[in-house]
């Protein structure tokens, strides 16, 4: 019979003698369920808000916490748990929680070690103790500190190795004996093991989780990443406790440390033979006191809960059961957005998967009234022996097996960490059940109306005697259907142009050095098929201008959004006409050739750089599911490249990716129109049917499951392929990983793949999502302005809030307008040749897509331009790799591979 507590102070409050029954019964079961499979669910954060004052509040809070703690302890811990009281102490609450969990861990359970938490805690402690340290050699100092801490606490091999002082000989001694000790003995017994351990733990932490966090800044070494964190937070840490900037720094450190703890609390796999992979029989529990706002410890507790909530979607499953008891501030509740419910509803939430926070309010009558006893948890005693005993038995058995005939285990040989970069969920995770409804004509017309209004404003400036000029924007055709809208970035591109024109013309009212600009939007047909005739038409018009001084005089062009043979030929026409042109999202290296090399300034990273980064990313990052459930991942061994050789962008990107990818490659030439000229090298099969492509790709995946599908073809073809794969269903019983270029952002972020739970989708982009902590202030300001712009002129949900097309056209127009303004300072007529001179002189500013820096005398893309690889999860993309100068002071050199060769 299960024992119950009867002391009144240990009884759980029963508000109305009925609603507490369900929670009191479910709580022990949620901690230690009879079915071990329930341990795989991630319980929601439970908030018990104590709505009382004075001694009633204090006694009531203590009563609830004690009623929840006592069932977990019987002359020692029955399950791993921590009860943390949030006093104002220098220790972060996540550190206190981790130390409490590790103290007295029950027998026959894991985790009994905290490798991630231990090393990160030592580094965070050192950073907080040395906020004034210069950044120069901080990485090496952190490396030494971690090794010294590991050895001082006698953990693992380092704790049992001799130290220099223990030899009795000073290692720096001048005698022969001291030299021999230093060179030979200490090298092998101290220096080499410490070097090996530091590299091993760095690789373990970075590859499993830290390398994917924005805090790491794209670095691949743990100590360099933490030195980067220290450098970023040092100015804030020097502030007084309680100041907003100081709290921001503590929150950043709390985020890293808590994520490390959650990694160590991940449930080990049940079953098989490794003893430490089958010891979890209960869920870790964190009981957190939340003092009222403004009292001692309130900031510390609320900071912990904020970080915990922010990590909910990225930390490994299932995580601990966290119960917060006290009086959270209105600001915290607004951020957590808990669902207020009864105790019975909270009990039901304990068994749900990935639910949002829930809150139950306790008022004074319930806190002082009768209560109910909470049953003691009873973890299953399936494992009677210690894991060490089991390990010894298995080691002996393995030795006998090796002696008898040898043993080969493929997955051991593969080894290493296999945490999926960006999570193991598919593109359907947290997605809406249907794609975002689109309004092609309404949205397109709204953007044009905004441009028309700004054109009238510019014309008003001209009537007042101001210099006003015109910029031509070449776009594709007006989208007529929802499908055309998903496959084309015209609408977000026009929004970005309209937004910069609005800012420019508004700023010009007070800044006489700015030149207000009109925008002449000229469609060039579907797929830019009329790009060349429209370019020739413009060249003829500007040649006929003569010395015209009115506001219709063209001083530059914004073009093009796609790399096609038509747009490349159009750039040649514009180059021959000496018309300054700033690109938007066209990325093929081939666009910058011939006459275009004199007048065309690309804006986005070219295909050569993108393909190299993506090839190194695919070969080095854990993105390919190792098994059917997709819970573990490995780098790609093979790339299955889908290209359309007749499309300039596709064959350019695919060819450069194949050259850069160090594994094996297979190429399929896919074009639904049947155009396969020129033929790609290597005799790739030509396919015009999406069904046939799906069939052959499934065969290729069966032959080599550790393959990434590299998609360089257009978004329309991609959608046809996804539909064919889903309809056939022959190889979607396990996750399929697709890595693509910026072309896929148009359709991916509209929710078109909401129900494709087999698809793991990565693709490149040209700005960070605003949800990324590394998004710059300029990016955040742009998104805020974009939101207001969309709300003012359109209706319905906007699918492109995180898309980069609008930000690219916004910054590209900024480049051209700045060149026009600089040209006006030298040439009051603002001749197009003066604009070319201004562009050649270099343009520098920090924009919505990161730092823009064109070098002098050349027209290559901006130096170290931002390139992001996103992981699509439902309706929100997540940045898993950031390369380039996404903010001032950032660079690929510091970010390391794969951002740098």
Coordinates of N, CA and C in Angstrom, one line a residue, residues 180-349:
X180 N 64.0 17.0 -18.4 CA 63.4 15.7 -18.8 C 62.0 15.6 -18.3
X181 N 61.8 16.0 -17.1 CA 60.4 15.9 -16.5 C 59.5 16.8 -17.3
X182 N 59.9 18.0 -17.7 CA 59.1 18.9 -18.4 C 58.8 18.4 -19.8
X183 N 59.8 17.9 -20.5 CA 59.6 17.5 -21.9 C 59.0 16.2 -22.1
X184 N 59.3 15.2 -21.2 CA 58.8 13.8 -21.4 C 57.7 13.5 -20.5
X185 N 58.0 13.5 -19.2 CA 57.1 13.0 -18.2 C 55.8 13.8 -18.2
X186 N 55.9 15.2 -18.0 CA 54.8 16.0 -17.9 C 54.0 16.1 -19.3
X187 N 54.8 16.0 -20.4 CA 54.1 16.1 -21.7 C 53.1 14.9 -21.8
X188 N 53.5 13.7 -21.4 CA 52.6 12.6 -21.6 C 51.6 12.4 -20.5
X189 N 51.9 12.9 -19.3 CA 51.0 12.6 -18.1 C 50.2 13.8 -17.8
X190 N 50.5 15.0 -18.3 CA 49.7 16.2 -18.0 C 49.3 17.0 -19.2
X191 N 50.3 17.4 -20.0 CA 49.9 18.3 -21.1 C 49.1 17.6 -22.2
X192 N 49.5 16.4 -22.6 CA 48.8 15.7 -23.6 C 47.4 15.3 -23.2
X193 N 47.2 14.7 -22.0 CA 45.8 14.3 -21.6 C 44.9 15.6 -21.5
X194 N 45.5 16.7 -21.0 CA 44.7 17.9 -20.8 C 44.3 18.4 -22.2
X195 N 45.2 18.4 -23.1 CA 44.9 18.8 -24.5 C 43.9 17.9 -25.1
X196 N 44.0 16.6 -24.9 CA 43.0 15.7 -25.5 C 41.6 15.9 -24.9
X197 N 41.6 16.0 -23.5 CA 40.3 16.2 -22.9 C 39.7 17.5 -23.3
X198 N 40.4 18.6 -23.4 CA 39.8 19.9 -23.8 C 39.3 19.8 -25.2
X199 N 39.9 19.1 -26.1 CA 39.4 19.0 -27.5 C 38.2 18.1 -27.5
X200 N 38.2 17.0 -26.7 CA 37.1 16.1 -26.7 C 35.9 16.8 -26.2
X201 N 36.0 17.4 -25.1 CA 34.8 18.1 -24.5 C 34.3 19.2 -25.4
X202 N 35.2 19.9 -26.0 CA 34.8 21.0 -26.9 C 34.0 20.5 -28.1
X203 N 34.5 19.4 -28.7 CA 33.8 18.8 -29.8 C 32.5 18.3 -29.4
X204 N 32.4 17.7 -28.2 CA 31.2 17.1 -27.7 C 30.1 18.2 -27.5
X205 N 30.5 19.2 -26.8 CA 29.5 20.3 -26.5 C 29.1 21.1 -27.8
X206 N 30.1 21.4 -28.6 CA 29.8 22.2 -29.8 C 29.0 21.4 -30.8
X207 N 29.3 20.2 -31.1 CA 28.6 19.4 -32.1 C 27.2 19.0 -31.6
X208 N 27.1 18.9 -30.3 CA 25.7 18.4 -29.9 C 24.7 19.5 -29.8
X209 N 25.2 20.7 -29.3 CA 24.1 21.8 -29.1 C 24.7 23.2 -29.2
X210 N 25.8 23.5 -28.6 CA 26.3 24.9 -28.5 C 26.6 25.5 -29.9
X211 N 27.1 24.7 -30.8 CA 27.5 25.2 -32.1 C 26.3 25.7 -32.9
X212 N 25.1 25.2 -32.6 CA 23.9 25.7 -33.3 C 23.3 26.9 -32.6
X213 N 23.7 27.2 -31.4 CA 23.1 28.4 -30.7 C 23.7 29.7 -31.3
X214 N 22.9 30.7 -31.4 CA 23.4 32.0 -31.9 C 24.5 32.6 -31.0
X215 N 24.5 32.2 -29.7 CA 25.5 32.7 -28.8 C 26.9 32.3 -29.2
X216 N 27.1 31.2 -29.9 CA 28.4 30.7 -30.3 C 29.0 31.6 -31.4
X217 N 28.2 32.4 -32.0 CA 28.7 33.2 -33.1 C 29.3 32.5 -34.3
X218 N 28.8 31.2 -34.5 CA 29.3 30.4 -35.6 C 30.6 29.8 -35.4
X219 N 31.2 29.9 -34.2 CA 32.5 29.3 -33.9 C 32.3 27.8 -33.6
X220 N 33.4 27.1 -33.9 CA 33.4 25.6 -33.7 C 34.2 25.1 -32.5
X221 N 34.9 26.0 -31.8 CA 35.6 25.7 -30.6 C 34.9 26.2 -29.4
X222 N 34.7 25.4 -28.4 CA 34.0 25.8 -27.2 C 34.6 27.0 -26.5
X223 N 35.9 27.0 -26.4 CA 36.6 28.1 -25.6 C 36.6 29.4 -26.4
X224 N 36.7 29.3 -27.7 CA 36.6 30.5 -28.5 C 35.2 31.0 -28.5
X225 N 34.2 30.1 -28.5 CA 32.8 30.5 -28.4 C 32.5 31.2 -27.1
X226 N 33.0 30.7 -26.0 CA 32.7 31.3 -24.7 C 33.5 32.6 -24.5
X227 N 34.7 32.6 -25.1 CA 35.4 33.9 -25.1 C 34.6 35.0 -25.9
X228 N 34.0 34.6 -27.0 CA 33.1 35.5 -27.7 C 32.0 35.9 -26.9
X229 N 31.4 35.0 -26.1 CA 30.3 35.4 -25.2 C 30.8 36.4 -24.2
X230 N 31.9 36.1 -23.6 CA 32.5 37.0 -22.6 C 32.8 38.4 -23.1
X231 N 33.3 38.4 -24.3 CA 33.6 39.7 -24.9 C 32.3 40.5 -25.1
X232 N 31.3 39.8 -25.6 CA 30.0 40.5 -25.9 C 29.3 41.0 -24.6
X233 N 29.5 40.2 -23.5 CA 28.7 40.5 -22.3 C 29.5 41.3 -21.3
X234 N 30.8 41.5 -21.5 CA 31.7 42.2 -20.5 C 31.2 43.6 -20.2
X235 N 30.8 44.4 -21.2 CA 30.4 45.7 -20.9 C 29.1 45.7 -20.0
X236 N 28.3 44.7 -20.2 CA 27.0 44.6 -19.5 C 27.3 44.1 -18.1
X237 N 28.2 43.2 -17.9 CA 28.5 42.6 -16.6 C 29.1 43.6 -15.7
X238 N 29.8 44.6 -16.3 CA 30.4 45.6 -15.4 C 29.3 46.6 -14.8
X239 N 28.1 46.5 -15.3 CA 27.1 47.3 -14.7 C 26.6 46.9 -13.3
X240 N 25.9 47.7 -12.6 CA 25.4 47.3 -11.3 C 24.3 46.3 -11.4
X241 N 24.3 45.4 -10.4 CA 23.2 44.4 -10.4 C 21.9 45.0 -10.4
X242 N 21.0 44.5 -11.2 CA 19.6 45.0 -11.3 C 19.4 45.9 -12.5
X243 N 20.5 46.5 -13.0 CA 20.4 47.3 -14.2 C 20.0 46.5 -15.4
X244 N 19.2 47.0 -16.3 CA 18.7 46.2 -17.4 C 19.8 45.6 -18.2
X245 N 20.9 46.3 -18.5 CA 22.0 45.7 -19.3 C 22.7 44.6 -18.5
X246 N 22.8 44.7 -17.2 CA 23.4 43.7 -16.4 C 22.5 42.4 -16.4
X247 N 21.2 42.6 -16.4 CA 20.3 41.5 -16.4 C 20.4 40.8 -17.8
X248 N 20.6 41.6 -18.8 CA 20.7 41.0 -20.2 C 21.9 40.1 -20.2
X249 N 23.0 40.5 -19.6 CA 24.2 39.7 -19.6 C 24.0 38.4 -18.8
X250 N 23.3 38.5 -17.7 CA 23.1 37.3 -16.8 C 22.1 36.4 -17.6
X251 N 21.2 36.9 -18.3 CA 20.2 36.1 -19.0 C 20.9 35.3 -20.1
X252 N 21.9 36.0 -20.8 CA 22.7 35.3 -21.8 C 23.5 34.1 -21.2
X253 N 24.1 34.4 -20.1 CA 24.9 33.3 -19.4 C 23.9 32.2 -18.9
X254 N 22.8 32.6 -18.4 CA 21.8 31.6 -17.9 C 21.3 30.8 -19.0
X255 N 21.1 31.3 -20.2 CA 20.6 30.6 -21.3 C 21.6 29.5 -21.7
X256 N 22.9 29.8 -21.7 CA 23.9 28.8 -22.1 C 24.0 27.7 -21.0
X257 N 24.0 28.1 -19.8 CA 24.2 27.2 -18.7 C 23.0 26.3 -18.6
X258 N 21.8 26.8 -18.7 CA 20.6 26.0 -18.6 C 20.5 25.0 -19.7
X259 N 20.9 25.5 -20.9 CA 20.8 24.6 -22.1 C 21.8 23.4 -21.8
X260 N 23.0 23.7 -21.3 CA 23.9 22.6 -21.0 C 23.3 21.6 -20.0
X261 N 22.6 22.1 -19.0 CA 21.9 21.2 -18.0 C 20.9 20.4 -18.6
X262 N 20.1 21.0 -19.5 CA 19.0 20.3 -20.2 C 19.6 19.2 -21.1
X263 N 20.7 19.4 -21.7 CA 21.4 18.4 -22.5 C 21.7 17.2 -21.6
X264 N 22.2 17.4 -20.4 CA 22.5 16.3 -19.6 C 21.3 15.6 -19.0
X265 N 20.2 16.3 -19.0 CA 19.0 15.7 -18.4 C 18.2 15.0 -19.5
X266 N 18.7 14.9 -20.7 CA 17.9 14.2 -21.8 C 17.8 12.7 -21.4
X267 N 16.6 12.2 -21.7 CA 16.4 10.8 -21.3 C 17.3 9.8 -22.1
X268 N 18.0 8.9 -21.5 CA 18.8 8.0 -22.3 C 17.8 7.0 -23.0
X269 N 18.3 6.4 -24.0 CA 17.5 5.4 -24.7 C 17.2 4.2 -23.9
X270 N 16.0 3.7 -24.0 CA 15.6 2.6 -23.2 C 15.9 1.3 -24.0
X271 N 16.4 0.3 -23.3 CA 16.7 -1.0 -24.0 C 18.1 -1.1 -24.5
X272 N 18.4 -2.1 -25.3 CA 19.7 -2.4 -25.8 C 20.6 -2.8 -24.6
X273 N 21.9 -2.7 -24.8 CA 22.8 -3.4 -23.9 C 23.7 -2.4 -23.1
X274 N 23.9 -1.2 -23.6 CA 24.8 -0.3 -22.9 C 24.1 0.1 -21.5
X275 N 24.7 -0.2 -20.4 CA 24.0 0.0 -19.1 C 23.6 1.4 -18.8
X276 N 24.4 2.4 -19.2 CA 24.0 3.8 -18.9 C 23.0 4.4 -19.9
X277 N 22.5 3.5 -20.8 CA 21.5 4.0 -21.7 C 20.1 3.5 -21.3
X278 N 20.0 2.8 -20.2 CA 18.7 2.2 -19.8 C 18.5 2.3 -18.3
X279 N 18.8 3.4 -17.7 CA 18.7 3.5 -16.3 C 17.6 4.5 -15.8
X280 N 17.0 5.3 -16.7 CA 16.1 6.3 -16.3 C 14.7 5.6 -16.0
X281 N 14.3 5.7 -14.8 CA 12.9 5.2 -14.5 C 12.0 6.3 -13.9
X282 N 12.5 7.5 -13.8 CA 11.7 8.6 -13.3 C 12.2 9.9 -13.9
X283 N 11.4 10.9 -13.9 CA 11.6 12.2 -14.5 C 12.3 13.1 -13.5
X284 N 13.3 13.9 -13.8 CA 13.9 14.9 -13.0 C 12.8 16.0 -12.7
X285 N 12.9 16.5 -11.5 CA 11.9 17.5 -11.1 C 12.6 18.8 -10.5
X286 N 12.2 19.9 -11.0 CA 12.7 21.2 -10.5 C 11.5 22.0 -9.8
X287 N 11.6 22.3 -8.6 CA 10.7 23.1 -7.8 C 11.3 24.4 -7.6
X288 N 10.7 25.5 -8.1 CA 11.2 26.8 -8.1 C 10.3 27.8 -7.3
X289 N 10.9 28.4 -6.4 CA 10.2 29.5 -5.7 C 10.3 30.8 -6.4
X290 N 9.2 31.5 -6.6 CA 9.2 32.7 -7.4 C 8.7 33.8 -6.4
X291 N 9.6 34.6 -5.8 CA 9.2 35.7 -4.9 C 8.4 36.8 -5.6
X292 N 7.7 37.6 -4.8 CA 6.9 38.7 -5.5 C 7.9 39.7 -6.1
X293 N 7.4 40.4 -7.1 CA 8.2 41.4 -7.8 C 8.8 42.4 -6.9
X294 N 10.1 42.7 -7.1 CA 10.8 43.7 -6.2 C 11.4 43.2 -5.0
X295 N 11.1 41.9 -4.6 CA 11.7 41.3 -3.4 C 12.9 40.5 -3.7
X296 N 13.6 40.1 -2.7 CA 14.9 39.4 -2.8 C 14.7 38.1 -3.7
X297 N 15.5 38.0 -4.7 CA 15.5 36.8 -5.5 C 14.5 36.8 -6.6
X298 N 13.6 37.8 -6.8 CA 12.6 37.8 -7.8 C 13.2 37.8 -9.2
X299 N 14.2 38.7 -9.4 CA 14.8 38.8 -10.7 C 15.5 37.4 -11.1
X300 N 16.1 36.8 -10.1 CA 16.9 35.6 -10.4 C 15.9 34.5 -10.8
X301 N 14.8 34.3 -10.1 CA 13.8 33.3 -10.4 C 13.2 33.6 -11.8
X302 N 12.8 34.8 -12.0 CA 12.1 35.1 -13.3 C 13.0 35.0 -14.5
X303 N 14.2 35.4 -14.3 CA 15.2 35.2 -15.4 C 15.3 33.7 -15.7
X304 N 15.4 32.9 -14.8 CA 15.5 31.4 -15.0 C 14.2 30.9 -15.8
X305 N 13.1 31.4 -15.4 CA 11.8 30.9 -16.1 C 11.7 31.5 -17.5
X306 N 12.2 32.7 -17.7 CA 12.2 33.2 -19.0 C 13.1 32.4 -20.0
X307 N 14.3 32.1 -19.5 CA 15.2 31.3 -20.3 C 14.6 29.9 -20.5
X308 N 14.1 29.3 -19.5 CA 13.5 28.0 -19.7 C 12.4 28.0 -20.7
X309 N 11.6 29.0 -20.7 CA 10.5 29.1 -21.7 C 11.1 29.3 -23.1
X310 N 12.1 30.1 -23.2 CA 12.7 30.4 -24.5 C 13.3 29.1 -25.1
X311 N 13.9 28.3 -24.2 CA 14.5 27.1 -24.7 C 13.6 25.9 -25.0
X312 N 12.3 26.1 -24.7 CA 11.3 25.0 -24.8 C 11.4 24.3 -26.1
X313 N 11.5 25.1 -27.2 CA 11.4 24.5 -28.5 C 12.7 24.0 -29.1
X314 N 13.8 24.3 -28.4 CA 15.1 23.8 -29.0 C 15.8 22.8 -28.1
X315 N 15.5 22.8 -26.8 CA 16.2 21.9 -25.9 C 15.8 20.4 -26.2
X316 N 16.6 19.5 -25.9 CA 16.2 18.1 -26.2 C 15.1 17.6 -25.3
X317 N 14.3 16.7 -25.9 CA 13.2 16.1 -25.1 C 13.8 15.1 -24.1
X318 N 13.1 14.8 -23.0 CA 11.8 15.5 -22.7 C 12.0 16.6 -21.7
X319 N 13.2 16.7 -21.0 CA 13.4 17.8 -20.1 C 12.7 17.5 -18.7
X320 N 13.0 18.3 -17.7 CA 12.5 18.0 -16.4 C 11.1 18.5 -16.2
X321 N 10.4 18.1 -15.2 CA 9.1 18.6 -14.8 C 9.4 19.8 -13.9
X322 N 9.0 21.0 -14.4 CA 9.3 22.3 -13.6 C 8.0 22.8 -13.1
X323 N 8.0 23.0 -11.8 CA 6.8 23.6 -11.1 C 7.3 24.9 -10.4
X324 N 6.8 26.0 -10.8 CA 7.1 27.3 -10.2 C 6.0 27.8 -9.3
X325 N 6.4 28.1 -8.0 CA 5.4 28.4 -7.0 C 5.7 29.8 -6.4
X326 N 4.7 30.7 -6.4 CA 5.0 32.0 -5.9 C 4.1 33.1 -6.5
X327 N 4.7 34.3 -6.7 CA 3.9 35.4 -7.3 C 4.7 36.0 -8.4
X328 N 4.6 35.4 -9.6 CA 5.3 35.9 -10.8 C 4.8 37.3 -11.2
X329 N 5.7 38.1 -11.7 CA 5.3 39.5 -12.1 C 4.4 39.5 -13.3
X330 N 3.6 40.5 -13.5 CA 2.8 40.6 -14.7 C 3.6 40.6 -16.0
X331 N 4.8 41.1 -16.0 CA 5.7 41.1 -17.2 C 6.1 39.7 -17.5
X332 N 6.4 38.9 -16.5 CA 6.8 37.5 -16.8 C 5.6 36.7 -17.3
X333 N 4.4 36.9 -16.7 CA 3.2 36.2 -17.2 C 2.9 36.6 -18.6
X334 N 3.1 37.8 -19.0 CA 2.8 38.3 -20.3 C 3.8 37.6 -21.3
X335 N 5.0 37.3 -20.9 CA 5.9 36.6 -21.7 C 5.7 35.1 -21.8
X336 N 5.3 34.5 -20.7 CA 5.0 33.1 -20.7 C 3.7 32.8 -21.3
X337 N 2.7 33.7 -21.2 CA 1.4 33.5 -21.7 C 0.8 32.1 -21.2
X338 N 0.8 31.9 -19.9 CA 0.3 30.6 -19.4 C -1.2 30.5 -19.5
X339 N -1.7 29.3 -19.7 CA -3.2 29.1 -19.8 C -3.7 28.9 -18.4
X340 N -4.5 29.8 -17.9 CA -5.0 29.7 -16.6 C -6.1 28.6 -16.5
X341 N -6.0 27.7 -15.6 CA -6.8 26.5 -15.5 C -7.0 26.1 -14.1
X342 N -7.8 25.0 -13.9 CA -8.0 24.4 -12.6 C -7.0 23.4 -12.4
X343 N -6.9 22.8 -11.2 CA -6.0 21.8 -10.9 C -6.3 20.5 -11.7
X344 N -7.5 20.3 -11.9 CA -7.9 19.1 -12.7 C -7.3 19.2 -14.1
X345 N -7.4 20.4 -14.7 CA -6.9 20.7 -16.1 C -5.4 20.6 -16.1
X346 N -4.8 21.1 -15.0 CA -3.3 21.1 -14.9 C -2.8 19.6 -14.8
X347 N -3.6 18.8 -14.1 CA -3.2 17.4 -14.0 C -3.3 16.7 -15.4
X348 N -4.3 17.1 -16.2 CA -4.3 16.6 -17.6 C -3.2 17.0 -18.4
X349 N -2.7 18.3 -18.2 CA -1.6 18.8 -19.0 C -0.3 18.1 -18.7

